[in-house]
Every structure is written in C-alpha cells, then in structure tokens.
mmCIF file of C-alpha atoms in Angstrom:
data_model
loop_
_atom_site.group_PDB
_atom_site.id
_atom_site.type_symbol
_atom_site.label_atom_id
_atom_site.label_comp_id
_atom_site.label_asym_id
_atom_site.label_seq_id
_atom_site.Cartn_x
_atom_site.Cartn_y
_atom_site.Cartn_z
ATOM 1 C CA MET S 1 118.073 -58.656 -106.807
ATOM 2 C CA ALA S 2 116.314 -55.825 -108.623
ATOM 3 C CA LEU S 3 116.691 -53.521 -111.592
ATOM 4 C CA LYS S 4 119.649 -54.887 -113.642
ATOM 5 C CA LYS S 5 120.415 -51.845 -115.779
ATOM 6 C CA ASN S 6 123.975 -50.691 -115.250
ATOM 7 C CA GLY S 7 123.754 -52.325 -111.787
ATOM 8 C CA PHE S 8 121.463 -53.744 -109.318
ATOM 9 C CA ILE S 9 119.760 -52.885 -105.956
ATOM 10 C CA PRO S 10 120.251 -55.656 -103.254
ATOM 11 C CA SER S 11 116.900 -55.214 -101.793
ATOM 12 C CA SER S 12 115.107 -58.075 -99.929
ATOM 13 C CA ALA S 13 111.780 -56.826 -101.420
ATOM 14 C CA PRO S 14 112.626 -56.249 -105.186
ATOM 15 C CA GLU S 15 108.985 -56.449 -106.295
ATOM 16 C CA GLU S 16 107.846 -53.992 -103.567
ATOM 17 C CA LEU S 17 110.677 -51.583 -104.585
ATOM 18 C CA LYS S 18 109.690 -51.738 -108.236
ATOM 19 C CA LYS S 19 106.043 -50.913 -107.361
ATOM 20 C CA VAL S 20 107.050 -47.909 -105.327
ATOM 21 C CA LEU S 21 109.372 -46.669 -108.091
ATOM 22 C CA VAL S 22 106.665 -46.977 -110.717
ATOM 23 C CA ALA S 23 104.301 -45.174 -108.303
ATOM 24 C CA VAL S 24 106.863 -42.374 -107.747
ATOM 25 C CA ALA S 25 107.376 -41.990 -111.522
ATOM 26 C CA SER S 26 103.535 -41.852 -112.262
ATOM 27 C CA VAL S 27 103.247 -38.992 -109.645
ATOM 28 C CA TRP S 28 105.570 -37.031 -112.005
ATOM 29 C CA GLY S 29 103.451 -38.015 -115.041
ATOM 30 C CA ASP S 30 105.900 -40.795 -116.260
ATOM 31 C CA THR S 31 104.604 -44.185 -117.312
ATOM 32 C CA ILE S 32 107.151 -47.099 -116.921
ATOM 33 C CA GLU S 33 106.345 -49.841 -119.257
ATOM 34 C CA ASP S 34 109.545 -51.786 -118.996
ATOM 35 C CA MET S 35 111.621 -52.083 -115.801
ATOM 36 C CA GLU S 36 114.772 -51.884 -118.093
ATOM 37 C CA GLU S 37 113.814 -48.222 -118.326
ATOM 38 C CA PHE S 38 115.228 -47.894 -114.797
ATOM 39 C CA HIS S 39 119.007 -47.160 -114.907
ATOM 40 C CA VAL S 40 120.873 -47.930 -111.670
ATOM 41 C CA PHE S 41 124.084 -46.296 -110.529
ATOM 42 C CA PRO S 42 125.716 -47.259 -107.077
ATOM 43 C CA LEU S 43 126.941 -44.341 -105.076
ATOM 44 C CA LYS S 44 130.178 -44.867 -103.191
ATOM 45 C CA GLY S 45 131.079 -43.743 -99.747
ATOM 46 C CA ALA S 46 128.082 -44.883 -97.619
ATOM 47 C CA MET S 47 129.122 -47.070 -94.618
ATOM 48 C CA THR S 48 125.708 -47.658 -92.836
ATOM 49 C CA ASN S 49 123.324 -48.053 -95.855
ATOM 50 C CA GLU S 50 123.698 -48.744 -99.707
ATOM 51 C CA VAL S 51 122.827 -45.836 -101.863
ATOM 52 C CA PHE S 52 121.890 -45.678 -105.478
ATOM 53 C CA GLN S 53 120.933 -43.211 -108.030
ATOM 54 C CA ILE S 54 117.969 -44.253 -110.292
ATOM 55 C CA ASN S 55 117.356 -42.604 -113.613
ATOM 56 C CA TRP S 56 114.549 -43.141 -116.091
ATOM 57 C CA PRO S 57 113.417 -41.287 -119.174
ATOM 58 C CA THR S 58 110.509 -38.848 -118.948
ATOM 59 C CA ASN S 59 107.498 -38.578 -121.108
ATOM 60 C CA HIS S 60 108.930 -35.257 -122.323
ATOM 61 C CA GLY S 61 111.543 -36.491 -124.719
ATOM 62 C CA ASP S 62 115.199 -36.977 -123.774
ATOM 63 C CA LEU S 63 114.931 -35.608 -120.315
ATOM 64 C CA HIS S 64 115.596 -37.953 -117.283
ATOM 65 C CA GLN S 65 114.285 -38.084 -113.794
ATOM 66 C CA LYS S 66 116.498 -38.970 -110.886
ATOM 67 C CA VAL S 67 115.859 -40.351 -107.514
ATOM 68 C CA LEU S 68 118.040 -41.718 -104.747
ATOM 69 C CA VAL S 69 117.323 -45.208 -103.393
ATOM 70 C CA ARG S 70 118.547 -45.899 -99.935
ATOM 71 C CA VAL S 71 118.705 -49.584 -98.824
ATOM 72 C CA TYR S 72 119.216 -49.942 -95.217
ATOM 73 C CA GLY S 73 122.298 -51.814 -93.926
ATOM 74 C CA LYS S 74 121.693 -55.100 -92.382
ATOM 75 C CA GLY S 75 121.823 -55.065 -88.474
ATOM 76 C CA VAL S 76 122.223 -51.277 -88.153
ATOM 77 C CA GLU S 77 119.023 -51.125 -85.991
ATOM 78 C CA VAL S 78 121.394 -51.717 -83.168
ATOM 79 C CA PHE S 79 122.601 -48.140 -83.699
ATOM 80 C CA PHE S 80 119.328 -46.181 -83.770
ATOM 81 C CA ASN S 81 115.535 -46.604 -83.958
ATOM 82 C CA ARG S 82 114.564 -46.543 -87.711
ATOM 83 C CA ASP S 83 111.140 -45.090 -86.961
ATOM 84 C CA ASP S 84 112.717 -42.204 -85.114
ATOM 85 C CA GLU S 85 115.163 -41.660 -87.978
ATOM 86 C CA ILE S 86 112.319 -41.665 -90.470
ATOM 87 C CA ARG S 87 110.436 -39.017 -88.307
ATOM 88 C CA THR S 88 113.612 -36.983 -88.214
ATOM 89 C CA PHE S 89 114.057 -37.204 -92.081
ATOM 90 C CA GLU S 90 110.481 -36.158 -92.632
ATOM 91 C CA CYS S 91 110.780 -33.310 -90.172
ATOM 92 C CA MET S 92 113.930 -32.127 -91.820
ATOM 93 C CA SER S 93 112.197 -32.188 -95.120
ATOM 94 C CA GLU S 94 109.254 -30.077 -93.863
ATOM 95 C CA LEU S 95 111.747 -27.558 -92.500
ATOM 96 C CA GLY S 96 113.350 -27.343 -95.948
ATOM 97 C CA GLN S 97 116.708 -28.661 -94.554
ATOM 98 C CA GLY S 98 117.041 -31.761 -96.824
ATOM 99 C CA PRO S 99 115.568 -34.061 -99.520
ATOM 100 C CA ARG S 100 111.874 -35.030 -99.620
ATOM 101 C CA LEU S 101 110.672 -38.548 -98.777
ATOM 102 C CA LEU S 102 109.192 -39.951 -102.004
ATOM 103 C CA GLY S 103 108.389 -43.534 -101.022
ATOM 104 C CA ARG S 104 109.222 -46.479 -98.643
ATOM 105 C CA PHE S 105 109.634 -50.133 -99.026
ATOM 106 C CA SER S 106 110.433 -52.751 -96.388
ATOM 107 C CA ASP S 107 114.121 -52.313 -96.304
ATOM 108 C CA GLY S 108 114.646 -48.850 -97.647
ATOM 109 C CA ARG S 109 113.204 -45.655 -98.946
ATOM 110 C CA ILE S 110 113.254 -43.424 -102.055
ATOM 111 C CA GLU S 111 114.391 -39.883 -101.597
ATOM 112 C CA GLU S 112 114.460 -36.791 -103.771
ATOM 113 C CA PHE S 113 117.694 -36.434 -105.680
ATOM 114 C CA ILE S 114 119.380 -33.264 -104.657
ATOM 115 C CA HIS S 115 120.929 -31.449 -107.630
ATOM 116 C CA ALA S 116 124.119 -30.455 -105.914
ATOM 117 C CA ARG S 117 127.410 -32.090 -105.593
ATOM 118 C CA THR S 118 128.651 -34.045 -102.639
ATOM 119 C CA LEU S 119 131.692 -32.436 -101.171
ATOM 120 C CA SER S 120 135.175 -33.932 -101.267
ATOM 121 C CA VAL S 121 137.943 -34.291 -98.669
ATOM 122 C CA ALA S 122 139.716 -31.289 -100.262
ATOM 123 C CA ASP S 123 136.548 -29.148 -100.034
ATOM 124 C CA LEU S 124 136.557 -29.270 -96.115
ATOM 125 C CA ARG S 125 139.936 -27.522 -96.289
ATOM 126 C CA ASP S 126 138.743 -24.703 -98.535
ATOM 127 C CA PRO S 127 138.307 -21.621 -96.176
ATOM 128 C CA GLU S 128 135.260 -20.343 -98.008
ATOM 129 C CA ILE S 129 133.407 -23.671 -98.193
ATOM 130 C CA SER S 130 134.438 -24.377 -94.605
ATOM 131 C CA SER S 131 132.751 -21.147 -93.446
ATOM 132 C CA LEU S 132 129.655 -22.101 -95.329
ATOM 133 C CA ILE S 133 129.584 -25.511 -93.613
ATOM 134 C CA ALA S 134 130.148 -23.806 -90.175
ATOM 135 C CA ALA S 135 127.181 -21.458 -90.837
ATOM 136 C CA LYS S 136 125.009 -24.420 -91.893
ATOM 137 C CA LEU S 137 125.952 -26.513 -88.899
ATOM 138 C CA ARG S 138 125.012 -23.572 -86.658
ATOM 139 C CA GLU S 139 121.555 -23.429 -88.358
ATOM 140 C CA PHE S 140 121.233 -27.095 -87.927
ATOM 141 C CA ASN S 141 122.196 -27.071 -84.216
ATOM 142 C CA ASN S 142 119.550 -24.311 -83.602
ATOM 143 C CA LEU S 143 116.603 -26.367 -85.117
ATOM 144 C CA ASP S 144 113.759 -26.940 -82.756
ATOM 145 C CA MET S 145 112.988 -30.594 -83.305
ATOM 146 C CA PRO S 146 109.985 -32.420 -81.841
ATOM 147 C CA GLY S 147 110.617 -34.829 -78.948
ATOM 148 C CA PRO S 148 112.780 -34.887 -75.918
ATOM 149 C CA LYS S 149 115.779 -32.581 -75.932
ATOM 150 C CA ASN S 150 118.013 -34.605 -73.635
ATOM 151 C CA VAL S 151 121.679 -35.263 -74.345
ATOM 152 C CA LEU S 152 121.909 -38.791 -75.925
ATOM 153 C CA LEU S 153 125.557 -39.187 -76.123
ATOM 154 C CA TRP S 154 126.375 -40.950 -72.840
ATOM 155 C CA GLU S 155 123.352 -43.288 -73.018
ATOM 156 C CA ARG S 156 124.186 -44.264 -76.587
ATOM 157 C CA LEU S 157 127.742 -45.001 -75.708
ATOM 158 C CA ARG S 158 126.761 -47.311 -72.947
ATOM 159 C CA THR S 159 124.205 -49.030 -75.143
ATOM 160 C CA TRP S 160 126.787 -49.532 -77.838
ATOM 161 C CA LEU S 161 129.346 -50.810 -75.360
ATOM 162 C CA SER S 162 126.928 -53.360 -74.202
ATOM 163 C CA GLN S 163 126.159 -54.439 -77.859
ATOM 164 C CA ALA S 164 129.864 -54.581 -78.720
ATOM 165 C CA LYS S 165 130.532 -56.840 -75.824
ATOM 166 C CA ARG S 166 127.656 -59.235 -76.954
ATOM 167 C CA PHE S 167 129.149 -59.463 -80.489
ATOM 168 C CA CYS S 168 132.757 -59.695 -79.628
ATOM 169 C CA SER S 169 134.845 -62.846 -78.904
ATOM 170 C CA PRO S 170 136.748 -62.676 -75.606
ATOM 171 C CA SER S 171 140.107 -62.010 -77.468
ATOM 172 C CA THR S 172 138.614 -59.023 -79.403
ATOM 173 C CA ALA S 173 136.946 -57.595 -76.213
ATOM 174 C CA LYS S 174 140.354 -57.938 -74.451
ATOM 175 C CA GLU S 175 142.110 -56.316 -77.553
ATOM 176 C CA PHE S 176 139.875 -53.350 -77.440
ATOM 177 C CA GLY S 177 139.787 -53.213 -73.610
ATOM 178 C CA LEU S 178 136.024 -53.304 -73.522
ATOM 179 C CA ASP S 179 135.769 -54.314 -69.924
ATOM 180 C CA GLY S 180 137.280 -50.994 -68.851
ATOM 181 C CA LEU S 181 135.271 -48.708 -71.156
ATOM 182 C CA GLU S 182 132.357 -48.312 -68.780
ATOM 183 C CA GLU S 183 134.690 -46.468 -66.333
ATOM 184 C CA GLU S 184 136.116 -44.410 -69.201
ATOM 185 C CA ILE S 185 132.615 -43.355 -70.319
ATOM 186 C CA SER S 186 131.864 -42.359 -66.868
ATOM 187 C CA ILE S 187 135.070 -40.289 -66.466
ATOM 188 C CA LEU S 188 134.350 -38.487 -69.723
ATOM 189 C CA GLU S 189 130.751 -37.735 -68.755
ATOM 190 C CA LYS S 190 131.943 -36.327 -65.496
ATOM 191 C CA GLU S 191 134.688 -34.255 -66.996
ATOM 192 C CA LEU S 192 132.963 -33.046 -70.037
ATOM 193 C CA THR S 193 129.473 -32.207 -68.772
ATOM 194 C CA GLN S 194 129.456 -28.556 -67.892
ATOM 195 C CA GLY S 195 126.426 -26.374 -67.059
ATOM 196 C CA TYR S 196 127.472 -23.595 -69.368
ATOM 197 C CA GLN S 197 127.645 -25.802 -72.503
ATOM 198 C CA GLU S 198 124.981 -25.212 -75.274
ATOM 199 C CA ILE S 199 122.778 -28.203 -76.142
ATOM 200 C CA GLY S 200 121.515 -28.374 -79.765
ATOM 201 C CA PHE S 201 120.270 -30.677 -82.399
ATOM 202 C CA CYS S 202 123.410 -32.302 -83.663
ATOM 203 C CA HIS S 203 124.147 -34.085 -86.831
ATOM 204 C CA ASN S 204 126.743 -36.347 -85.155
ATOM 205 C CA ASP S 205 128.059 -37.600 -88.502
ATOM 206 C CA LEU S 206 129.220 -34.566 -90.328
ATOM 207 C CA GLN S 207 131.715 -36.095 -92.733
ATOM 208 C CA TYR S 208 132.252 -34.690 -96.253
ATOM 209 C CA GLY S 209 129.962 -37.343 -97.733
ATOM 210 C CA ASN S 210 126.997 -36.047 -95.812
ATOM 211 C CA ILE S 211 127.369 -32.469 -97.099
ATOM 212 C CA MET S 212 126.176 -31.135 -100.453
ATOM 213 C CA MET S 213 126.605 -27.824 -102.138
ATOM 214 C CA ASP S 214 124.778 -26.269 -104.956
ATOM 215 C CA GLU S 215 127.568 -24.895 -107.242
ATOM 216 C CA GLU S 216 125.491 -21.884 -108.509
ATOM 217 C CA THR S 217 123.920 -20.674 -105.237
ATOM 218 C CA ARG S 218 126.604 -22.041 -102.962
ATOM 219 C CA VAL S 219 123.696 -23.363 -100.632
ATOM 220 C CA ILE S 220 124.982 -26.116 -98.221
ATOM 221 C CA THR S 221 122.665 -29.089 -97.432
ATOM 222 C CA LEU S 222 123.401 -31.615 -94.728
ATOM 223 C CA ILE S 223 122.078 -35.154 -95.317
ATOM 224 C CA ASP S 224 121.766 -38.567 -93.671
ATOM 225 C CA TYR S 225 120.374 -37.990 -90.170
ATOM 226 C CA GLU S 226 120.567 -41.613 -88.765
ATOM 227 C CA TYR S 227 122.642 -40.537 -85.844
ATOM 228 C CA ALA S 228 121.299 -37.175 -85.292
ATOM 229 C CA SER S 229 120.188 -36.202 -81.719
ATOM 230 C CA TYR S 230 120.369 -33.599 -79.122
ATOM 231 C CA ASN S 231 123.933 -33.294 -77.757
ATOM 232 C CA PRO S 232 126.396 -30.541 -76.772
ATOM 233 C CA VAL S 233 127.102 -28.618 -79.802
ATOM 234 C CA ALA S 234 130.871 -28.979 -78.930
ATOM 235 C CA TYR S 235 130.517 -32.675 -79.744
ATOM 236 C CA ASP S 236 129.083 -31.856 -83.191
ATOM 237 C CA LEU S 237 132.187 -29.615 -83.795
ATOM 238 C CA ALA S 238 134.569 -32.356 -82.482
ATOM 239 C CA ASN S 239 133.026 -34.810 -84.837
ATOM 240 C CA HIS S 240 133.542 -32.651 -87.805
ATOM 241 C CA PHE S 241 137.209 -31.973 -87.061
ATOM 242 C CA CYS S 242 137.827 -35.769 -86.477
ATOM 243 C CA GLU S 243 136.194 -36.474 -89.957
ATOM 244 C CA MET S 244 138.781 -34.342 -91.552
ATOM 245 C CA ALA S 245 141.412 -37.200 -90.922
ATOM 246 C CA ALA S 246 139.409 -39.497 -93.194
ATOM 247 C CA ASN S 247 138.984 -40.124 -96.944
ATOM 248 C CA TYR S 248 136.462 -42.589 -97.536
ATOM 249 C CA HIS S 249 136.955 -42.645 -101.345
ATOM 250 C CA SER S 250 140.583 -43.629 -101.232
ATOM 251 C CA GLU S 251 141.952 -47.110 -101.956
ATOM 252 C CA THR S 252 141.999 -47.787 -98.214
ATOM 253 C CA PRO S 253 138.841 -45.910 -97.002
ATOM 254 C CA HIS S 254 139.175 -47.268 -93.509
ATOM 255 C CA ILE S 255 142.582 -45.698 -92.743
ATOM 256 C CA LEU S 256 142.540 -42.472 -90.940
ATOM 257 C CA ASP S 257 145.469 -39.883 -91.146
ATOM 258 C CA TYR S 258 145.621 -37.642 -88.015
ATOM 259 C CA SER S 259 148.604 -35.851 -89.416
ATOM 260 C CA ILE S 260 146.111 -33.893 -91.465
ATOM 261 C CA TYR S 261 143.748 -33.174 -88.467
ATOM 262 C CA PRO S 262 142.864 -29.562 -88.713
ATOM 263 C CA ASP S 263 145.411 -27.281 -87.017
ATOM 264 C CA LEU S 264 144.666 -24.774 -84.400
ATOM 265 C CA GLU S 265 144.247 -21.907 -86.894
ATOM 266 C CA GLU S 266 141.736 -23.978 -88.974
ATOM 267 C CA ARG S 267 139.776 -24.923 -85.935
ATOM 268 C CA GLN S 268 139.634 -21.346 -84.599
ATOM 269 C CA ARG S 269 138.445 -20.095 -88.089
ATOM 270 C CA PHE S 270 135.697 -22.677 -88.292
ATOM 271 C CA ILE S 271 134.337 -21.967 -84.727
ATOM 272 C CA SER S 272 134.534 -18.219 -85.386
ATOM 273 C CA ALA S 273 132.442 -18.556 -88.527
ATOM 274 C CA TYR S 274 130.082 -20.934 -86.600
ATOM 275 C CA LEU S 275 129.471 -18.248 -83.933
ATOM 276 C CA ALA S 276 129.416 -15.333 -86.417
ATOM 277 C CA SER S 277 126.733 -16.865 -88.486
ATOM 278 C CA SER S 278 124.063 -16.253 -85.875
ATOM 279 C CA GLY S 279 124.456 -12.454 -86.246
ATOM 280 C CA ASN S 280 125.347 -11.963 -82.596
ATOM 281 C CA GLU S 281 128.608 -10.579 -81.492
ATOM 282 C CA TYR S 282 130.983 -13.037 -79.939
ATOM 283 C CA SER S 283 134.387 -12.823 -78.022
ATOM 284 C CA ASP S 284 137.643 -14.376 -78.396
ATOM 285 C CA ALA S 285 137.131 -16.030 -75.105
ATOM 286 C CA GLU S 286 133.932 -17.708 -76.392
ATOM 287 C CA VAL S 287 135.863 -19.041 -79.427
ATOM 288 C CA GLU S 288 138.579 -20.351 -77.076
ATOM 289 C CA GLN S 289 136.117 -21.965 -74.687
ATOM 290 C CA LEU S 290 134.265 -23.798 -77.493
ATOM 291 C CA LEU S 291 137.469 -24.804 -79.094
ATOM 292 C CA SER S 292 138.635 -26.339 -75.811
ATOM 293 C CA ASP S 293 135.342 -28.076 -75.364
ATOM 294 C CA ALA S 294 135.444 -29.562 -78.778
ATOM 295 C CA GLU S 295 138.922 -30.931 -78.257
ATOM 296 C CA LYS S 296 137.814 -32.742 -75.165
ATOM 297 C CA TYR S 297 134.664 -34.016 -76.873
ATOM 298 C CA ALA S 298 136.918 -35.555 -79.519
ATOM 299 C CA LEU S 299 137.627 -38.190 -76.948
ATOM 300 C CA ALA S 300 133.954 -39.207 -76.736
ATOM 301 C CA ASN S 301 133.836 -39.076 -80.473
ATOM 302 C CA HIS S 302 136.705 -41.634 -80.754
ATOM 303 C CA LEU S 303 134.761 -44.068 -78.393
ATOM 304 C CA PHE S 304 131.564 -43.438 -80.255
ATOM 305 C CA TRP S 305 132.824 -44.417 -83.647
ATOM 306 C CA GLY S 306 135.216 -46.951 -82.276
ATOM 307 C CA LEU S 307 132.311 -48.937 -80.783
ATOM 308 C CA TRP S 308 130.381 -48.296 -83.968
ATOM 309 C CA GLY S 309 133.253 -49.861 -85.873
ATOM 310 C CA ILE S 310 133.305 -52.968 -83.718
ATOM 311 C CA ILE S 311 129.553 -53.534 -84.046
ATOM 312 C CA SER S 312 129.516 -52.837 -87.736
ATOM 313 C CA GLY S 313 132.321 -55.336 -88.238
ATOM 314 C CA HIS S 314 129.908 -58.099 -86.933
ATOM 315 C CA VAL S 315 126.567 -56.965 -88.464
ATOM 316 C CA ASN S 316 127.346 -54.905 -91.651
ATOM 317 C CA LYS S 317 128.260 -56.502 -95.117
ATOM 318 C CA ILE S 318 129.382 -53.387 -96.778
ATOM 319 C CA ASP S 319 133.038 -53.688 -98.078
ATOM 320 C CA PHE S 320 134.709 -51.759 -95.380
ATOM 321 C CA ASN S 321 137.438 -52.804 -92.813
ATOM 322 C CA TYR S 322 135.313 -51.688 -89.762
ATOM 323 C CA LEU S 323 137.542 -53.463 -87.143
ATOM 324 C CA GLU S 324 140.675 -51.695 -88.267
ATOM 325 C CA TYR S 325 138.793 -48.430 -88.370
ATOM 326 C CA ALA S 326 137.698 -49.079 -84.862
ATOM 327 C CA ARG S 327 141.265 -49.902 -83.833
ATOM 328 C CA GLN S 328 142.518 -46.623 -84.961
ATOM 329 C CA ARG S 329 139.846 -44.605 -83.161
ATOM 330 C CA PHE S 330 140.557 -46.395 -79.962
ATOM 331 C CA GLN S 331 144.415 -45.876 -80.512
ATOM 332 C CA GLN S 332 143.726 -42.150 -81.050
ATOM 333 C CA TYR S 333 141.589 -42.055 -77.783
ATOM 334 C CA TRP S 334 144.368 -43.544 -75.616
ATOM 335 C CA LEU S 335 147.005 -41.316 -77.274
ATOM 336 C CA THR S 336 145.221 -38.025 -76.683
ATOM 337 C CA LYS S 337 143.419 -38.633 -73.464
ATOM 338 C CA PRO S 338 146.500 -37.734 -71.305
ATOM 339 C CA LEU S 339 146.812 -34.384 -73.178
ATOM 340 C CA LEU S 340 143.202 -33.390 -73.037
ATOM 341 C CA LEU S 341 142.142 -34.335 -69.566
ATOM 342 C CA SER S 342 143.395 -32.887 -66.297
ATOM 343 C CA SER S 343 143.456 -36.152 -64.613
#
C-alpha cells in the first residue's frame, strides 16, 4: 500500500513507486520532503488496469503538478505482451499522439497528465464531437507503426479461446459454448476477410473512457493502447459502434443496452466523417461498403470482448462483473449472426 493521502495506490512495489515519483518531481524542479505531499485520487472506469491521479504542490507557491499513475491489472498479460504495449505507448508519444511516459516501476508506470476531459457516454452521440472522433480515428488508423503489419484479430481470438478454456470450469465452458467457438472463429475469418479491405493500425478499444478532448481547442486524443494492433479498419469502426451500448460509470457498469446502439443514420454519418477527414473524395458506395463490413465485424468484436470477459473474470480483481458482461456479448453474437452472415 502506498501514498495514503485521499486514497492509496495498490502497487506491489510501493517504495519503488515512491522513488520514481520523487524523481519525476525533481525533474520538474520540485523537492518532495514528505510523502504526504502526494495527493492520490482514483480514477473510475478502467477495467484492465487501475488508474490514479497524483497531485503535489510545486516549489512555485500554490500551483500543483499532476501525473497519472497506471497500476497494471493482475493477470492481464494473458491479453497482450506488456513490452510491446510499452513500445507502442512510447511510439505514440513520439508521434505526438498521446501522453508522455515519465517513469516506470515494476507493476506500472507514470504518464503525463493530459489537461483535457475524458468523454462521457452522451458525448459519443453529439454529432460535432462524433465527427471529431471519426477524424481522429482515421488519423490513428493511418499511423505507420514499427513492426509487422499483419492482421492480429484472428490469432488473438484463437489464443484467447485457448486461455478461456484453460481457466473455465466444464460447466462454464459449456454455458458459453467454448467447444464450438473455434469453428465460429474460422467461419468469421473466411466470411469477413476480403482482399479489398483496408488494413490499418487499430485502437481496438475505442470506448468513451479512452477518448479525451481539450475543451478550448477541441483537439481529440486517444489513450490506452493495450489492445492496439494492425487490423481491418472496419473492425475498429465496429468496436466503436458496439461501445456505444455501454456506460461504464453507471450503477451497473457491466450491463449493455443494445437498444441505444447507433442507428443507421448515426453510423453513416460517422463513416462519412471518417472518410472525409482524409481530404479525398469518397462515394456513397464506399460509405455503404465500409458500413456493411463494420456491421459484420461486430460479430468478431462480440467474441473478442466476450472471451476477454471470461478470462478477466478469472484473473482480474477490479470490481466489475466480467462474466455477466461476457454473457451479454455472446448473446448478442448469436442473436445477430443470422442477420449479418449470408450462411
């Protein structure tokens, strides 16, 4: 347990964390004499890591410095390679796309605190803000990131399926139909993979809590790149649309409401803004094709986060009903599959 002022940070290496925080403060010319000078405020809405805002008084009167401390969730290494994620974070920072990395400790890191507000559920339905998000997502998808540019979606689904089977009891595996999912993944890969589809660097987790906006400049910043990889851009669009059924700050954050899934007009408007932001002309046919592809990739997205929920329910200690969340994603998969696939 560390830094007990207005809260605490559950790091397994509290002394190391303190040393890194003191070092960060000193770089900015601030001398920390007493650990009580650090004020800790937990930030809600994270489901993979635990996130905290740390404030301390500067040497220049009553001004305060702020940083963000991210403590990695227990067991989440089954989802991604942490070293790869750190490299992505550093690359995004160098490209001016996200916060700077200020320091690392054994089970987390310290990041620049972005002076912008995190978006809310309602913001995603605001046409102006939605268009800004679409343009930013297009910019993100066009990033030329180092390393292989192969689609990771299908490999990751199969890996997570294997992990889910390892963690689950026979009764849970039967409830979620895990024994038949390998075939479902193969069906989706065959049906959805098309030669004309654009492959880009995808965020893969574009929910409202991972989008920030500067109120004065209206500049959008995308954060949290744990799941980022190269994928069909239609999949990234599908993920964003699916996330509009969620409210992770409600009394029941695991409950999804598909009655508020964006309607056809909303989806068309978002995709039009996405294509228009590149400055090139586009046709109605391009909008309709990307719209159709995104709808089909929603099926893969349901399996992706459904498997994530099953695994998280066994490895993550954050207060969130992961298994019920997974149950809803699988239900939506089976409900919509007959409507979206030709066979």
